mmCIF file of C-alpha atoms in Angstrom:
data_model
loop_
_atom_site.group_PDB
_atom_site.id
_atom_site.type_symbol
_atom_site.label_atom_id
_atom_site.label_comp_id
_atom_site.label_asym_id
_atom_site.label_seq_id
_atom_site.Cartn_x
_atom_site.Cartn_y
_atom_site.Cartn_z
ATOM 1 C CA MET A 1 -18.525 -19.912 -83.566
ATOM 2 C CA LYS A 2 -16.764 -18.009 -80.789
ATOM 3 C CA SER A 3 -18.534 -14.914 -79.573
ATOM 4 C CA LYS A 4 -16.956 -11.484 -79.826
ATOM 5 C CA SER A 5 -17.059 -11.071 -76.052
ATOM 6 C CA SER A 6 -15.261 -14.411 -75.592
ATOM 7 C CA SER A 7 -12.521 -13.390 -78.035
ATOM 8 C CA SER A 8 -12.135 -10.032 -76.308
ATOM 9 C CA SER A 9 -11.903 -11.734 -72.935
ATOM 10 C CA LYS A 10 -9.121 -14.023 -74.144
ATOM 11 C CA ALA A 11 -7.270 -11.089 -75.692
ATOM 12 C CA ARG A 12 -7.413 -9.257 -72.377
ATOM 13 C CA GLN A 13 -6.101 -12.352 -70.613
ATOM 14 C CA ARG A 14 -3.159 -12.664 -73.052
ATOM 15 C CA LYS A 15 -2.350 -9.018 -72.438
ATOM 16 C CA ALA A 16 -2.470 -9.553 -68.670
ATOM 17 C CA ASN A 17 -0.113 -12.497 -68.984
ATOM 18 C CA ARG A 18 2.521 -10.154 -70.380
ATOM 19 C CA GLY A 19 2.269 -7.637 -67.532
ATOM 20 C CA SER A 20 4.393 -7.405 -64.419
ATOM 21 C CA ILE A 21 4.575 -10.041 -61.723
ATOM 22 C CA ALA A 22 2.913 -7.603 -59.343
ATOM 23 C CA GLU A 23 -0.154 -7.501 -61.600
ATOM 24 C CA THR A 24 -0.458 -11.226 -62.202
ATOM 25 C CA ASN A 25 0.389 -12.983 -58.954
ATOM 26 C CA VAL A 26 0.494 -10.762 -55.867
ATOM 27 C CA ARG A 27 -2.891 -9.226 -55.195
ATOM 28 C CA GLY A 28 -3.338 -6.352 -52.759
ATOM 29 C CA ALA A 29 -0.640 -4.082 -51.383
ATOM 30 C CA GLY A 30 1.357 -4.771 -48.251
ATOM 31 C CA GLN A 31 2.421 -8.364 -48.941
ATOM 32 C CA ARG A 32 5.919 -9.573 -48.061
ATOM 33 C CA VAL A 33 7.825 -11.238 -50.913
ATOM 34 C CA ALA A 34 11.155 -13.045 -50.745
ATOM 35 C CA VAL A 35 12.851 -12.887 -54.160
ATOM 36 C CA LEU A 36 15.572 -15.531 -54.284
ATOM 37 C CA VAL A 37 18.432 -15.369 -56.780
ATOM 38 C CA LEU A 38 21.161 -17.982 -56.321
ATOM 39 C CA GLY A 39 23.585 -15.800 -58.243
ATOM 40 C CA ASP A 40 24.953 -12.277 -58.494
ATOM 41 C CA ILE A 41 21.990 -9.955 -57.901
ATOM 42 C CA GLY A 42 23.494 -7.244 -60.089
ATOM 43 C CA ARG A 43 23.720 -9.656 -63.034
ATOM 44 C CA SER A 44 20.094 -10.813 -62.727
ATOM 45 C CA PRO A 45 18.107 -8.073 -64.508
ATOM 46 C CA ARG A 46 14.840 -10.005 -64.840
ATOM 47 C CA MET A 47 14.689 -10.719 -61.097
ATOM 48 C CA GLN A 48 15.618 -7.118 -60.320
ATOM 49 C CA TYR A 49 12.736 -5.936 -62.489
ATOM 50 C CA HIS A 50 10.422 -8.332 -60.652
ATOM 51 C CA ALA A 51 11.572 -6.839 -57.351
ATOM 52 C CA LEU A 52 11.042 -3.293 -58.648
ATOM 53 C CA SER A 53 7.536 -4.108 -59.919
ATOM 54 C CA LEU A 54 6.582 -5.610 -56.589
ATOM 55 C CA ALA A 55 8.038 -2.690 -54.643
ATOM 56 C CA LYS A 56 6.240 -0.125 -56.817
ATOM 57 C CA ALA A 57 2.980 -2.001 -56.181
ATOM 58 C CA GLY A 58 3.462 -1.428 -52.447
ATOM 59 C CA HIS A 59 4.878 -4.792 -51.401
ATOM 60 C CA SER A 60 7.887 -5.313 -49.123
ATOM 61 C CA VAL A 61 10.639 -7.230 -50.896
ATOM 62 C CA ASP A 62 13.623 -9.126 -49.514
ATOM 63 C CA LEU A 63 15.978 -9.539 -52.474
ATOM 64 C CA ILE A 64 18.237 -12.474 -51.619
ATOM 65 C CA GLY A 65 21.376 -13.348 -53.570
ATOM 66 C CA TYR A 66 25.130 -13.019 -53.864
ATOM 67 C CA PRO A 67 27.027 -9.725 -53.907
ATOM 68 C CA GLY A 68 29.176 -8.747 -56.862
ATOM 69 C CA SER A 69 27.956 -6.323 -59.495
ATOM 70 C CA THR A 70 26.107 -3.206 -58.368
ATOM 71 C CA PRO A 71 22.315 -3.587 -58.659
ATOM 72 C CA MET A 72 20.147 -1.069 -60.516
ATOM 73 C CA GLU A 73 19.775 2.358 -58.944
ATOM 74 C CA GLY A 74 16.048 1.763 -58.558
ATOM 75 C CA ILE A 75 16.749 -1.294 -56.418
ATOM 76 C CA LEU A 76 19.175 0.603 -54.178
ATOM 77 C CA ALA A 77 16.859 3.604 -53.844
ATOM 78 C CA SER A 78 13.596 1.763 -53.142
ATOM 79 C CA PRO A 79 12.426 1.929 -49.505
ATOM 80 C CA ASN A 80 10.434 -1.268 -50.081
ATOM 81 C CA ILE A 81 13.421 -3.410 -51.099
ATOM 82 C CA THR A 82 15.948 -4.854 -48.672
ATOM 83 C CA ILE A 83 18.962 -6.581 -50.196
ATOM 84 C CA ARG A 84 20.056 -9.701 -48.309
ATOM 85 C CA HIS A 85 23.508 -10.747 -49.445
ATOM 86 C CA LEU A 86 24.390 -14.398 -49.080
ATOM 87 C CA PRO A 87 27.958 -15.348 -48.129
ATOM 88 C CA THR A 88 29.787 -16.786 -51.121
ATOM 89 C CA PRO A 89 30.381 -20.548 -50.721
ATOM 90 C CA PRO A 90 33.992 -21.724 -50.527
ATOM 91 C CA GLN A 91 35.474 -22.920 -53.808
ATOM 92 C CA PRO A 92 38.768 -24.453 -54.901
ATOM 93 C CA PRO A 93 41.144 -22.171 -56.825
ATOM 94 C CA PRO A 94 40.503 -21.936 -60.592
ATOM 95 C CA SER A 95 43.778 -23.741 -61.310
ATOM 96 C CA ALA A 96 42.809 -26.760 -59.177
ATOM 97 C CA PRO A 97 42.291 -30.176 -60.851
ATOM 98 C CA ARG A 98 38.780 -30.802 -62.139
ATOM 99 C CA VAL A 99 38.316 -33.721 -59.747
ATOM 100 C CA LEU A 100 38.640 -31.268 -56.856
ATOM 101 C CA PHE A 101 35.646 -29.335 -58.175
ATOM 102 C CA TYR A 102 33.610 -32.554 -58.166
ATOM 103 C CA LEU A 103 34.611 -33.164 -54.553
ATOM 104 C CA PHE A 104 33.690 -29.607 -53.590
ATOM 105 C CA ALA A 105 30.281 -29.758 -55.297
ATOM 106 C CA PRO A 106 28.389 -31.659 -52.545
ATOM 107 C CA LEU A 107 30.050 -29.544 -49.855
ATOM 108 C CA LYS A 108 28.944 -26.421 -51.714
ATOM 109 C CA VAL A 109 25.346 -27.685 -51.853
ATOM 110 C CA VAL A 110 25.320 -28.423 -48.112
ATOM 111 C CA TYR A 111 26.751 -24.962 -47.419
ATOM 112 C CA GLN A 112 24.092 -23.343 -49.602
ATOM 113 C CA LEU A 113 21.330 -25.342 -47.917
ATOM 114 C CA VAL A 114 22.337 -24.124 -44.471
ATOM 115 C CA VAL A 115 22.747 -20.505 -45.562
ATOM 116 C CA LEU A 116 19.479 -20.377 -47.515
ATOM 117 C CA PHE A 117 17.389 -22.025 -44.792
ATOM 118 C CA TRP A 118 18.873 -19.680 -42.185
ATOM 119 C CA THR A 119 18.238 -16.603 -44.329
ATOM 120 C CA ILE A 120 14.610 -17.390 -45.198
ATOM 121 C CA LEU A 121 13.531 -18.967 -41.914
ATOM 122 C CA ALA A 122 15.533 -16.976 -39.351
ATOM 123 C CA THR A 123 16.765 -13.719 -40.899
ATOM 124 C CA ILE A 124 13.841 -12.200 -42.802
ATOM 125 C CA LYS A 125 10.241 -11.720 -41.710
ATOM 126 C CA ARG A 126 7.827 -14.466 -42.699
ATOM 127 C CA PRO A 127 7.097 -14.019 -46.419
ATOM 128 C CA ASP A 128 3.664 -14.285 -47.988
ATOM 129 C CA PHE A 129 5.264 -15.228 -51.314
ATOM 130 C CA ILE A 130 8.592 -16.760 -52.293
ATOM 131 C CA LEU A 131 9.706 -15.996 -55.847
ATOM 132 C CA VAL A 132 12.636 -18.034 -57.112
ATOM 133 C CA GLN A 133 14.365 -18.231 -60.488
ATOM 134 C CA ASN A 134 15.197 -21.569 -62.062
ATOM 135 C CA PRO A 135 17.907 -22.539 -62.921
ATOM 136 C CA PRO A 136 19.842 -23.097 -60.797
ATOM 137 C CA ALA A 137 17.567 -25.812 -59.490
ATOM 138 C CA ILE A 138 19.925 -27.375 -56.909
ATOM 139 C CA PRO A 139 19.415 -26.659 -54.068
ATOM 140 C CA THR A 140 17.198 -23.623 -54.704
ATOM 141 C CA LEU A 141 13.940 -25.411 -55.531
ATOM 142 C CA LEU A 142 14.255 -27.742 -52.547
ATOM 143 C CA VAL A 143 14.871 -24.836 -50.160
ATOM 144 C CA ALA A 144 12.071 -22.752 -51.642
ATOM 145 C CA ARG A 145 9.597 -25.644 -51.512
ATOM 146 C CA VAL A 146 10.412 -26.525 -47.875
ATOM 147 C CA CYS A 147 10.480 -22.904 -46.718
ATOM 148 C CA ALA A 148 7.153 -22.233 -48.423
ATOM 149 C CA ALA A 149 5.640 -25.195 -46.571
ATOM 150 C CA ILE A 150 7.039 -24.096 -43.199
ATOM 151 C CA THR A 151 6.090 -20.423 -43.550
ATOM 152 C CA ARG A 152 2.848 -21.138 -45.466
ATOM 153 C CA ALA A 153 4.068 -18.845 -48.212
ATOM 154 C CA ARG A 154 2.994 -19.226 -51.820
ATOM 155 C CA LEU A 155 5.821 -20.384 -54.068
ATOM 156 C CA VAL A 156 6.255 -18.742 -57.480
ATOM 157 C CA ILE A 157 8.900 -20.115 -59.870
ATOM 158 C CA ASP A 158 10.267 -18.044 -62.737
ATOM 159 C CA TRP A 159 11.386 -20.632 -65.271
ATOM 160 C CA HIS A 160 14.262 -19.110 -67.236
ATOM 161 C CA ASN A 161 15.315 -22.519 -68.545
ATOM 162 C CA TYR A 162 15.714 -26.089 -67.305
ATOM 163 C CA GLY A 163 18.580 -26.792 -64.949
ATOM 164 C CA TYR A 164 19.393 -30.216 -66.337
ATOM 165 C CA THR A 165 20.048 -28.779 -69.820
ATOM 166 C CA ILE A 166 22.480 -26.206 -68.391
ATOM 167 C CA LEU A 167 24.176 -29.001 -66.444
ATOM 168 C CA GLY A 168 24.579 -30.898 -69.704
ATOM 169 C CA LEU A 169 26.596 -28.010 -71.149
ATOM 170 C CA LYS A 170 28.997 -28.127 -68.210
ATOM 171 C CA LEU A 171 29.415 -31.880 -67.732
ATOM 172 C CA GLY A 172 28.493 -33.271 -71.130
ATOM 173 C CA PRO A 173 25.215 -34.889 -72.217
ATOM 174 C CA ASP A 174 26.328 -38.437 -71.306
ATOM 175 C CA HIS A 175 27.473 -37.673 -67.762
ATOM 176 C CA PRO A 176 25.669 -39.859 -65.161
ATOM 177 C CA VAL A 177 24.517 -36.830 -63.188
ATOM 178 C CA VAL A 178 23.056 -35.277 -66.345
ATOM 179 C CA SER A 179 21.348 -38.554 -67.268
ATOM 180 C CA LEU A 180 19.708 -38.613 -63.845
ATOM 181 C CA ALA A 181 18.766 -34.940 -64.008
ATOM 182 C CA ARG A 182 17.362 -35.367 -67.517
ATOM 183 C CA ARG A 183 14.581 -37.438 -66.049
ATOM 184 C CA GLN A 184 13.374 -34.214 -64.422
ATOM 185 C CA VAL A 185 13.297 -35.912 -61.014
ATOM 186 C CA PHE A 186 14.526 -32.955 -58.955
ATOM 187 C CA GLU A 187 13.025 -30.042 -60.858
ATOM 188 C CA GLN A 188 9.691 -31.732 -61.451
ATOM 189 C CA PHE A 189 9.312 -33.056 -57.900
ATOM 190 C CA PHE A 190 10.043 -29.765 -56.158
ATOM 191 C CA GLY A 191 8.768 -27.426 -58.840
ATOM 192 C CA LYS A 192 5.571 -28.703 -60.409
ATOM 193 C CA SER A 193 3.255 -28.021 -57.443
ATOM 194 C CA ALA A 194 4.183 -24.348 -57.004
ATOM 195 C CA TYR A 195 1.395 -21.799 -56.614
ATOM 196 C CA ALA A 196 2.358 -20.111 -59.892
ATOM 197 C CA HIS A 197 4.832 -20.562 -62.730
ATOM 198 C CA LEU A 198 6.274 -17.735 -64.810
ATOM 199 C CA CYS A 199 7.814 -18.529 -68.198
ATOM 200 C CA VAL A 200 9.907 -16.520 -70.646
ATOM 201 C CA THR A 201 8.248 -18.080 -73.735
ATOM 202 C CA ASP A 202 4.950 -19.649 -74.790
ATOM 203 C CA ALA A 203 6.902 -22.749 -75.851
ATOM 204 C CA MET A 204 8.216 -23.283 -72.324
ATOM 205 C CA ALA A 205 4.755 -22.808 -70.851
ATOM 206 C CA SER A 206 3.385 -25.405 -73.255
ATOM 207 C CA ASP A 207 6.166 -27.850 -72.354
ATOM 208 C CA LEU A 208 5.596 -27.405 -68.622
ATOM 209 C CA ARG A 209 1.890 -27.991 -69.091
ATOM 210 C CA SER A 210 2.180 -30.987 -71.448
ATOM 211 C CA ASN A 211 5.305 -32.820 -70.270
ATOM 212 C CA TRP A 212 5.814 -31.750 -66.674
ATOM 213 C CA GLY A 213 2.215 -31.748 -65.471
ATOM 214 C CA VAL A 214 2.624 -28.574 -63.434
ATOM 215 C CA SER A 215 -0.236 -27.420 -61.262
ATOM 216 C CA GLY A 216 -0.996 -23.856 -60.284
ATOM 217 C CA LYS A 217 -1.131 -20.766 -62.454
ATOM 218 C CA LEU A 218 0.977 -20.843 -65.613
ATOM 219 C CA ILE A 219 1.801 -17.350 -66.863
ATOM 220 C CA VAL A 220 3.989 -16.160 -69.731
ATOM 221 C CA LEU A 221 5.953 -13.010 -68.937
ATOM 222 C CA HIS A 222 7.983 -12.133 -72.007
ATOM 223 C CA ASP A 223 11.179 -10.183 -71.513
ATOM 224 C CA LYS A 224 10.513 -6.633 -72.609
ATOM 225 C CA ALA A 225 12.961 -3.768 -72.545
ATOM 226 C CA PRO A 226 11.909 -0.902 -70.240
ATOM 227 C CA ARG A 227 11.239 2.539 -71.684
ATOM 228 C CA HIS A 228 14.734 3.829 -70.942
ATOM 229 C CA PHE A 229 16.069 1.462 -73.628
ATOM 230 C CA ARG A 230 15.871 3.791 -76.648
ATOM 231 C CA ARG A 231 17.934 5.318 -79.433
ATOM 232 C CA LEU A 232 20.072 8.200 -78.139
ATOM 233 C CA ASP A 233 20.254 11.496 -79.927
ATOM 234 C CA THR A 234 23.604 12.792 -81.197
ATOM 235 C CA ALA A 235 24.310 14.986 -78.166
ATOM 236 C CA GLU A 236 23.593 12.086 -75.783
ATOM 237 C CA ILE A 237 25.913 9.794 -77.764
ATOM 238 C CA HIS A 238 28.690 12.398 -77.542
ATOM 239 C CA LYS A 239 28.205 12.792 -73.791
ATOM 240 C CA LEU A 240 28.202 9.015 -73.241
ATOM 241 C CA TRP A 241 31.348 8.282 -75.233
ATOM 242 C CA THR A 242 33.251 11.268 -73.863
ATOM 243 C CA ARG A 243 32.705 9.721 -70.434
ATOM 244 C CA LEU A 244 33.298 6.085 -71.432
ATOM 245 C CA LEU A 245 36.613 6.872 -73.113
ATOM 246 C CA ALA A 246 37.894 8.149 -69.765
ATOM 247 C CA ASP A 247 37.390 4.616 -68.393
ATOM 248 C CA SER A 248 40.467 2.376 -68.506
ATOM 249 C CA GLN A 249 38.336 -0.451 -69.955
ATOM 250 C CA PHE A 250 38.214 1.512 -73.214
ATOM 251 C CA SER A 251 41.839 2.629 -73.291
ATOM 252 C CA GLN A 252 42.564 0.943 -76.640
ATOM 253 C CA LEU A 253 39.882 3.100 -78.283
ATOM 254 C CA GLN A 254 41.754 6.274 -77.437
ATOM 255 C CA LEU A 255 43.430 5.861 -80.829
ATOM 256 C CA HIS A 256 40.121 6.794 -82.441
ATOM 257 C CA THR A 257 39.736 10.147 -80.665
ATOM 258 C CA SER A 258 41.255 13.485 -81.553
ATOM 259 C CA ASP A 259 40.865 17.230 -81.148
ATOM 260 C CA GLU A 260 41.291 18.931 -84.507
ATOM 261 C CA ALA A 261 40.248 22.310 -85.934
ATOM 262 C CA GLY A 262 38.592 23.303 -82.703
ATOM 263 C CA ALA A 263 36.272 20.284 -82.718
ATOM 264 C CA VAL A 264 36.210 17.925 -79.746
ATOM 265 C CA GLU A 265 35.910 14.441 -81.199
ATOM 266 C CA SER A 266 34.793 11.309 -79.454
ATOM 267 C CA LEU A 267 34.535 7.780 -80.816
ATOM 268 C CA LEU A 268 31.420 8.500 -82.866
ATOM 269 C CA THR A 269 30.773 12.240 -82.682
ATOM 270 C CA SER A 270 32.263 15.722 -82.993
ATOM 271 C CA ARG A 271 31.345 18.787 -80.916
ATOM 272 C CA HIS A 272 32.050 21.961 -82.864
ATOM 273 C CA LYS A 273 33.050 25.453 -81.750
ATOM 274 C CA ASP A 274 29.442 26.653 -81.848
ATOM 275 C CA GLY A 275 28.390 23.865 -79.457
ATOM 276 C CA THR A 276 26.587 21.739 -82.031
ATOM 277 C CA VAL A 277 27.256 18.014 -82.157
ATOM 278 C CA SER A 278 27.295 15.834 -85.264
ATOM 279 C CA MET A 279 28.166 12.237 -86.082
ATOM 280 C CA ARG A 280 31.714 11.877 -87.408
ATOM 281 C CA LYS A 281 31.870 11.163 -91.134
ATOM 282 C CA ASP A 282 34.761 8.778 -90.520
ATOM 283 C CA ARG A 283 33.228 7.154 -87.474
ATOM 284 C CA PRO A 284 33.475 3.387 -87.036
ATOM 285 C CA MET A 285 30.453 1.086 -86.942
ATOM 286 C CA LEU A 286 29.676 0.203 -83.333
ATOM 287 C CA VAL A 287 28.650 -3.421 -82.741
ATOM 288 C CA VAL A 288 27.512 -4.514 -79.268
ATOM 289 C CA SER A 289 27.034 -7.995 -77.843
ATOM 290 C CA SER A 290 25.960 -8.795 -74.301
ATOM 291 C CA THR A 291 26.970 -12.112 -72.785
ATOM 292 C CA SER A 292 27.235 -14.187 -69.640
ATOM 293 C CA TRP A 293 30.357 -15.852 -71.088
ATOM 294 C CA THR A 294 28.866 -19.319 -70.703
ATOM 295 C CA ALA A 295 28.940 -22.455 -72.844
ATOM 296 C CA ASP A 296 25.575 -21.673 -74.473
ATOM 297 C CA GLU A 297 27.143 -18.683 -76.267
ATOM 298 C CA ASP A 298 29.778 -19.616 -78.846
ATOM 299 C CA PHE A 299 31.793 -16.467 -79.445
ATOM 300 C CA SER A 300 34.130 -18.273 -81.812
ATOM 301 C CA ILE A 301 31.404 -17.709 -84.446
ATOM 302 C CA LEU A 302 31.678 -13.946 -84.029
ATOM 303 C CA LEU A 303 35.487 -13.979 -83.913
ATOM 304 C CA GLU A 304 35.669 -15.973 -87.156
ATOM 305 C CA ALA A 305 33.248 -13.548 -88.819
ATOM 306 C CA LEU A 306 35.325 -10.555 -87.693
ATOM 307 C CA ALA A 307 38.478 -12.167 -89.077
ATOM 308 C CA LEU A 308 36.729 -12.610 -92.444
ATOM 309 C CA TYR A 309 35.594 -8.982 -92.355
ATOM 310 C CA ASP A 310 39.151 -7.873 -91.716
ATOM 311 C CA GLU A 311 40.425 -9.966 -94.638
ATOM 312 C CA ALA A 312 37.793 -8.426 -96.907
ATOM 313 C CA ALA A 313 38.859 -4.960 -95.781
ATOM 314 C CA ILE A 314 42.460 -5.721 -96.781
ATOM 315 C CA VAL A 315 41.401 -6.929 -100.253
ATOM 316 C CA LEU A 316 39.179 -3.894 -100.873
ATOM 317 C CA LYS A 317 41.889 -1.514 -99.701
ATOM 318 C CA SER A 318 44.270 -2.970 -102.310
ATOM 319 C CA GLN A 319 41.597 -2.182 -104.920
ATOM 320 C CA GLY A 320 41.223 1.428 -103.799
ATOM 321 C CA GLU A 321 38.022 0.836 -101.841
ATOM 322 C CA ARG A 322 37.398 0.474 -98.132
ATOM 323 C CA LEU A 323 35.106 -1.051 -95.551
ATOM 324 C CA ARG A 324 34.179 0.970 -92.507
ATOM 325 C CA ARG A 325 36.155 0.256 -89.391
ATOM 326 C CA LEU A 326 34.375 -1.855 -86.766
ATOM 327 C CA VAL A 327 34.444 -1.362 -83.016
ATOM 328 C CA VAL A 328 33.009 -4.455 -81.345
ATOM 329 C CA LEU A 329 32.128 -4.058 -77.684
ATOM 330 C CA ILE A 330 31.355 -7.243 -75.756
ATOM 331 C CA THR A 331 29.926 -6.571 -72.325
ATOM 332 C CA GLY A 332 29.381 -9.054 -69.521
ATOM 333 C CA LYS A 333 30.939 -11.256 -66.866
ATOM 334 C CA GLY A 334 31.214 -15.016 -66.725
ATOM 335 C CA PRO A 335 33.425 -18.115 -66.535
ATOM 336 C CA LEU A 336 34.612 -18.153 -70.167
ATOM 337 C CA ARG A 337 35.552 -14.493 -70.388
ATOM 338 C CA GLY A 338 39.261 -15.159 -69.775
ATOM 339 C CA PHE A 339 39.349 -17.886 -72.420
ATOM 340 C CA TYR A 340 37.810 -15.698 -75.111
ATOM 341 C CA GLU A 341 39.931 -12.706 -74.165
ATOM 342 C CA SER A 342 43.025 -14.816 -74.810
ATOM 343 C CA GLU A 343 41.537 -15.829 -78.193
ATOM 344 C CA ILE A 344 40.885 -12.175 -79.012
ATOM 345 C CA ALA A 345 44.451 -11.255 -78.062
ATOM 346 C CA ARG A 346 45.757 -13.750 -80.659
ATOM 347 C CA LEU A 347 43.892 -12.029 -83.475
ATOM 348 C CA GLN A 348 45.824 -9.469 -85.477
ATOM 349 C CA LEU A 349 43.048 -7.346 -86.948
ATOM 350 C CA GLY A 350 43.618 -4.055 -88.703
ATOM 351 C CA SER A 351 40.053 -2.884 -89.352
ATOM 352 C CA VAL A 352 38.385 -4.300 -86.254
ATOM 353 C CA SER A 353 38.831 -3.330 -82.610
ATOM 354 C CA ILE A 354 37.383 -5.712 -80.008
ATOM 355 C CA VAL A 355 36.813 -4.526 -76.453
ATOM 356 C CA THR A 356 35.525 -6.591 -73.518
ATOM 357 C CA ALA A 357 34.065 -4.579 -70.674
ATOM 358 C CA TRP A 358 31.512 -4.505 -67.891
ATOM 359 C CA LEU A 359 29.014 -1.663 -67.840
ATOM 360 C CA SER A 360 26.698 -0.593 -65.060
ATOM 361 C CA ALA A 361 22.973 -1.229 -65.279
ATOM 362 C CA GLU A 362 22.539 2.477 -66.025
ATOM 363 C CA ASP A 363 25.182 2.683 -68.788
ATOM 364 C CA TYR A 364 24.211 -0.506 -70.627
ATOM 365 C CA PRO A 365 20.956 0.837 -72.143
ATOM 366 C CA LEU A 366 22.837 4.006 -73.144
ATOM 367 C CA LEU A 367 25.443 1.881 -74.900
ATOM 368 C CA LEU A 368 22.757 0.044 -76.851
ATOM 369 C CA GLY A 369 21.182 3.374 -77.722
ATOM 370 C CA SER A 370 24.418 4.464 -79.409
ATOM 371 C CA ALA A 371 25.154 1.222 -81.304
ATOM 372 C CA ASP A 372 24.668 0.438 -84.987
ATOM 373 C CA LEU A 373 24.136 -3.283 -84.475
ATOM 374 C CA GLY A 374 23.424 -5.672 -81.617
ATOM 375 C CA ILE A 375 24.381 -9.347 -81.784
ATOM 376 C CA SER A 376 23.125 -12.192 -79.595
ATOM 377 C CA LEU A 377 24.977 -15.506 -79.725
ATOM 378 C CA HIS A 378 22.788 -17.280 -77.203
ATOM 379 C CA THR A 379 21.782 -20.825 -78.100
ATOM 380 C CA SER A 380 19.034 -22.271 -75.932
ATOM 381 C CA SER A 381 20.193 -25.423 -74.143
ATOM 382 C CA SER A 382 16.566 -26.552 -73.883
ATOM 383 C CA GLY A 383 15.321 -25.083 -77.149
ATOM 384 C CA LEU A 384 12.553 -23.393 -75.183
ATOM 385 C CA ASP A 385 13.936 -20.249 -73.600
ATOM 386 C CA LEU A 386 14.621 -16.930 -75.293
ATOM 387 C CA PRO A 387 16.324 -14.567 -72.835
ATOM 388 C CA MET A 388 16.792 -10.899 -73.610
ATOM 389 C CA LYS A 389 20.476 -10.721 -74.492
ATOM 390 C CA VAL A 390 20.717 -7.457 -76.413
#
């Protein structure tokens, strides 16, 4: 029989495993940490939160990645975080033949190798820890492993998913490169001996332990929304949507606003003459979905469902009844955004308005706090990850 003290000890350990990276891996203040994101820093919330946790714990952080979207205000304001933007690798134009992308791929990897080695070994001060997200695995894990050996830094890998499964979505499961990657040669060789491994789920941690034979600390850090993700009150919703409707991204929703009988109406709310704010009785239902517009999120499912909803609204209207109008806001950036926007443009919906937009890191939690429903269409390519999508 297990003792009570033993059970309590294990409970405390499980709780610690769900804390911040600063609490679980980097002991003592004043350490230097290189946080490597081979992607748009502003679109990497988990790595930004890692950087913030480390900075708040007193560590100096070099946040390395590509420019693009504006990072969180906390990142920009922190005196302990220095953003190191990587130059974007050259790419063929989007309209180029697919074979040209295959030819560019090895050149892109070589370019990234040179830039990453130069940044970590020659640009920043010698790090005590290197924290890298995976995927992408190529060439990030190789660079991180070699740089850690040269600088004697401790390598920490945050396993968001497996790179070979993401590659399978892009190239197809039977592609020779995917078949080679499926054997875990690259990721396992360069990743399994890291000092510590962070995972987004218990299932991934179990798989890394059982099938990959990783050494070092294995820690589960579940995605958890910060405290500023909360339900807004009516006045806050009015303030948010009064501001958002002034943005050209939401121009098609102007049809849903009015100023009648002295009341200032927004998409969801009305502000009356006496200054009080109430939810509109005729307000639409607000549905929000966040996406990276990648192949592991099939938005055709949502579009088909919205078309069915619209058809049902037409039938009920003919019977003297009605369904509430829907406003569906899809926020995010990614490679398939243009494709789905063209699909949305083909739809002729009377009771559903679909808007695609990009919101700042500060406005996104406010948007969620005003929504009636959040939808995630993410399908795990590995069956092991569970990223925070809404």
